[in-house]
C-alpha positions as a LaTeX table, in Angstrom:
\begin{tabular}{lrrr}
\hline
Residue & $x$ (\AA) & $y$ (\AA) & $z$ (\AA) \\
\hline
Met1 & 0.03 & 0.07 & 0.07 \\
Ala2 & 2.81 & 2.30 & 0.78 \\
Ser3 & 4.47 & 1.70 & $-2.39$ \\
His4 & 1.04 & 2.71 & $-4.44$ \\
Val5 & 1.01 & 6.01 & $-2.50$ \\
Ser6 & 4.62 & 6.87 & $-3.29$ \\
Gly7 & 4.16 & 5.96 & $-6.90$ \\
Ala8 & 1.10 & 8.41 & $-7.27$ \\
His9 & 3.28 & 11.03 & $-5.55$ \\
Ser10 & 6.11 & 10.51 & $-7.92$ \\
Gly11 & 3.78 & 10.39 & $-10.77$ \\
Ala12 & 2.33 & 13.89 & $-9.86$ \\
Val13 & 5.95 & 15.20 & $-9.50$ \\
Ala14 & 7.03 & 13.78 & $-12.81$ \\
Arg15 & 3.96 & 15.46 & $-14.32$ \\
Ser16 & 4.79 & 18.82 & $-12.57$ \\
Ala17 & 8.67 & 18.62 & $-13.80$ \\
Glu18 & 7.39 & 17.61 & $-17.34$ \\
Arg19 & 5.02 & 20.94 & $-17.44$ \\
Gly20 & 7.75 & 23.19 & $-16.17$ \\
Arg21 & 10.17 & 21.72 & $-18.74$ \\
Ala22 & 8.07 & 21.82 & $-21.63$ \\
Gly23 & 6.74 & 25.21 & $-20.74$ \\
Ser24 & 3.28 & 26.49 & $-20.05$ \\
Gly25 & 0.38 & 25.97 & $-22.81$ \\
Trp26 & 0.02 & 29.77 & $-22.78$ \\
Leu27 & 3.66 & 30.43 & $-23.38$ \\
Val28 & 3.59 & 28.05 & $-26.50$ \\
Phe29 & 0.20 & 29.79 & $-27.64$ \\
Ala30 & 1.81 & 33.18 & $-27.28$ \\
Ser31 & 5.04 & 32.12 & $-29.02$ \\
Val32 & 3.17 & 30.80 & $-31.97$ \\
Leu33 & 0.97 & 33.81 & $-32.20$ \\
Met34 & 4.19 & 35.98 & $-32.03$ \\
Ile35 & 5.60 & 34.23 & $-34.93$ \\
Phe36 & 2.57 & 34.27 & $-36.84$ \\
Gly37 & 1.73 & 37.88 & $-36.15$ \\
Gly38 & 5.35 & 38.74 & $-36.99$ \\
Leu39 & 5.46 & 36.94 & $-40.27$ \\
Met40 & 2.13 & 38.90 & $-41.17$ \\
Met41 & 3.80 & 42.14 & $-40.40$ \\
Ile42 & 6.84 & 41.13 & $-42.60$ \\
Phe43 & 4.35 & 40.67 & $-45.53$ \\
Glu44 & 2.60 & 43.94 & $-44.77$ \\
Gly45 & 6.15 & 45.58 & $-45.00$ \\
Ile46 & 7.20 & 43.93 & $-48.12$ \\
Ala47 & 3.83 & 44.66 & $-49.70$ \\
Ala48 & 4.15 & 48.53 & $-48.57$ \\
Ile49 & 7.86 & 48.70 & $-49.80$ \\
Ala50 & 7.40 & 46.75 & $-52.99$ \\
Glu51 & 4.34 & 48.37 & $-54.45$ \\
Asp52 & 2.70 & 51.44 & $-53.01$ \\
Asp53 & $-0.30$ & 51.13 & $-55.52$ \\
Val54 & $-1.38$ & 48.11 & $-53.48$ \\
Phe55 & $-2.93$ & 50.21 & $-50.91$ \\
Val56 & $-5.72$ & 52.61 & $-51.13$ \\
Thr57 & $-5.45$ & 55.20 & $-48.58$ \\
Thr58 & $-8.29$ & 57.44 & $-47.31$ \\
Arg59 & $-7.88$ & 60.90 & $-47.99$ \\
Asp60 & $-7.90$ & 63.44 & $-45.13$ \\
Tyr61 & $-7.32$ & 60.89 & $-42.73$ \\
Ala62 & $-6.38$ & 62.22 & $-38.94$ \\
Tyr63 & $-2.93$ & 60.99 & $-39.50$ \\
Ala64 & $-1.11$ & 60.68 & $-42.78$ \\
Phe65 & 2.49 & 58.91 & $-43.20$ \\
Asp66 & 4.54 & 57.78 & $-45.93$ \\
Leu67 & 3.49 & 54.26 & $-47.03$ \\
Thr68 & 6.98 & 53.23 & $-47.89$ \\
Gly69 & 8.30 & 54.37 & $-44.32$ \\
Trp70 & 5.59 & 52.53 & $-42.63$ \\
Gly71 & 6.65 & 49.38 & $-45.04$ \\
Trp72 & 10.15 & 49.39 & $-43.36$ \\
Ile73 & 8.78 & 49.97 & $-39.74$ \\
His74 & 6.55 & 46.86 & $-40.35$ \\
Leu75 & 9.33 & 44.92 & $-41.81$ \\
Val76 & 11.85 & 45.59 & $-38.99$ \\
Met77 & 9.28 & 45.22 & $-36.34$ \\
Gly78 & 7.99 & 41.94 & $-38.00$ \\
Val79 & 11.43 & 40.39 & $-38.05$ \\
Ile80 & 12.06 & 41.28 & $-34.20$ \\
Val81 & 8.61 & 39.92 & $-33.30$ \\
Thr82 & 9.26 & 36.85 & $-35.17$ \\
Leu83 & 12.51 & 36.27 & $-33.61$ \\
Ala84 & 11.16 & 37.15 & $-30.06$ \\
Gly85 & 8.42 & 34.44 & $-30.65$ \\
Ala86 & 11.05 & 31.91 & $-31.65$ \\
Ala87 & 13.07 & 32.59 & $-28.46$ \\
Leu88 & 9.78 & 32.31 & $-26.31$ \\
Leu89 & 9.21 & 29.08 & $-27.88$ \\
Gln90 & 13.01 & 27.94 & $-27.13$ \\
Gly91 & 12.14 & 28.83 & $-23.39$ \\
Ala92 & 13.94 & 32.16 & $-23.07$ \\
Thr93 & 12.58 & 34.07 & $-20.01$ \\
Trp94 & 13.48 & 37.55 & $-21.17$ \\
Ala95 & 11.28 & 37.11 & $-24.12$ \\
Arg96 & 8.15 & 37.35 & $-22.03$ \\
Val97 & 8.82 & 40.94 & $-21.16$ \\
Val98 & 10.10 & 41.66 & $-24.70$ \\
Gly99 & 7.04 & 39.79 & $-26.14$ \\
Val100 & 4.50 & 41.98 & $-24.17$ \\
Thr101 & 6.46 & 45.19 & $-25.20$ \\
Leu102 & 6.70 & 44.12 & $-28.79$ \\
Ala103 & 3.04 & 43.08 & $-28.96$ \\
Gly104 & 1.94 & 46.46 & $-27.46$ \\
Leu105 & 4.07 & 48.29 & $-30.08$ \\
Ala106 & 2.54 & 46.24 & $-32.83$ \\
Met107 & $-0.65$ & 47.06 & $-31.72$ \\
Leu108 & $-0.06$ & 50.62 & $-31.94$ \\
Ala109 & 1.69 & 50.19 & $-35.29$ \\
Asn110 & $-1.23$ & 48.18 & $-36.67$ \\
Phe111 & $-3.81$ & 50.86 & $-35.21$ \\
Leu112 & $-1.88$ & 53.35 & $-37.13$ \\
Trp113 & $-1.87$ & 51.02 & $-40.32$ \\
Ile114 & $-5.80$ & 50.85 & $-40.24$ \\
Pro115 & $-6.20$ & 53.58 & $-43.02$ \\
Tyr116 & $-4.11$ & 51.42 & $-45.38$ \\
Ala117 & $-5.36$ & 47.69 & $-44.71$ \\
Pro118 & $-8.26$ & 47.83 & $-42.29$ \\
Leu119 & $-9.21$ & 44.15 & $-41.72$ \\
Trp120 & $-5.61$ & 43.07 & $-41.68$ \\
Ala121 & $-4.75$ & 45.73 & $-39.20$ \\
Ile122 & $-7.69$ & 44.75 & $-36.91$ \\
Val123 & $-6.87$ & 41.02 & $-37.13$ \\
Leu124 & $-3.26$ & 41.60 & $-36.05$ \\
Ile125 & $-4.51$ & 44.13 & $-33.08$ \\
Ala126 & $-6.45$ & 41.04 & $-31.92$ \\
Ile127 & $-3.72$ & 38.87 & $-32.40$ \\
Asn128 & $-1.18$ & 41.06 & $-30.33$ \\
Gly129 & $-3.98$ & 41.51 & $-27.75$ \\
Phe130 & $-4.18$ & 37.60 & $-27.42$ \\
Val131 & $-0.25$ & 37.46 & $-27.17$ \\
Ile132 & $-0.32$ & 39.98 & $-24.46$ \\
Trp133 & $-3.06$ & 38.27 & $-22.58$ \\
Ala134 & $-1.24$ & 34.97 & $-22.99$ \\
Leu135 & 2.21 & 36.14 & $-21.67$ \\
Cys136 & 0.48 & 37.83 & $-18.77$ \\
Thr137 & $-1.59$ & 34.80 & $-17.61$ \\
Ala138 & 1.33 & 32.20 & $-18.16$ \\
Pro139 & 2.56 & 30.72 & $-14.90$ \\
Gly140 & 5.97 & 31.88 & $-14.14$ \\
Pro141 & 9.16 & 29.68 & $-14.09$ \\
Ser142 & 8.78 & 29.11 & $-10.15$ \\
Gln143 & 5.41 & 27.94 & $-10.48$ \\
\hline
\end{tabular}
């Protein structure tokens, strides 16, 4: 009987250790969304840099920026978000703070991108919101 109890305890410890080693499901979710969102931002940037005629801009919008400049911003930010998502997937603890910061900046950049591609920008704002939520609710390394 004693061996049965100790076996159950060691199984719970093994599951807990496996969860800690493999990372939280929320961290995996956030890292996959970061990689996806970063790749989408890269595609936004390439489309804006390569051909300005792809996007139709609204006249007299409250804020107007150069589309090629925004393309470079999205391209660079997309590469950084994708790399941070890959680092988070590998288990880097610094990538959580960087991920929340980058997701917030990406939300702002996509908000300013709404005049050029409204649906795409709103979808990426939602994805970055989920990234922030998942990174903030994931258990810490000590839990």
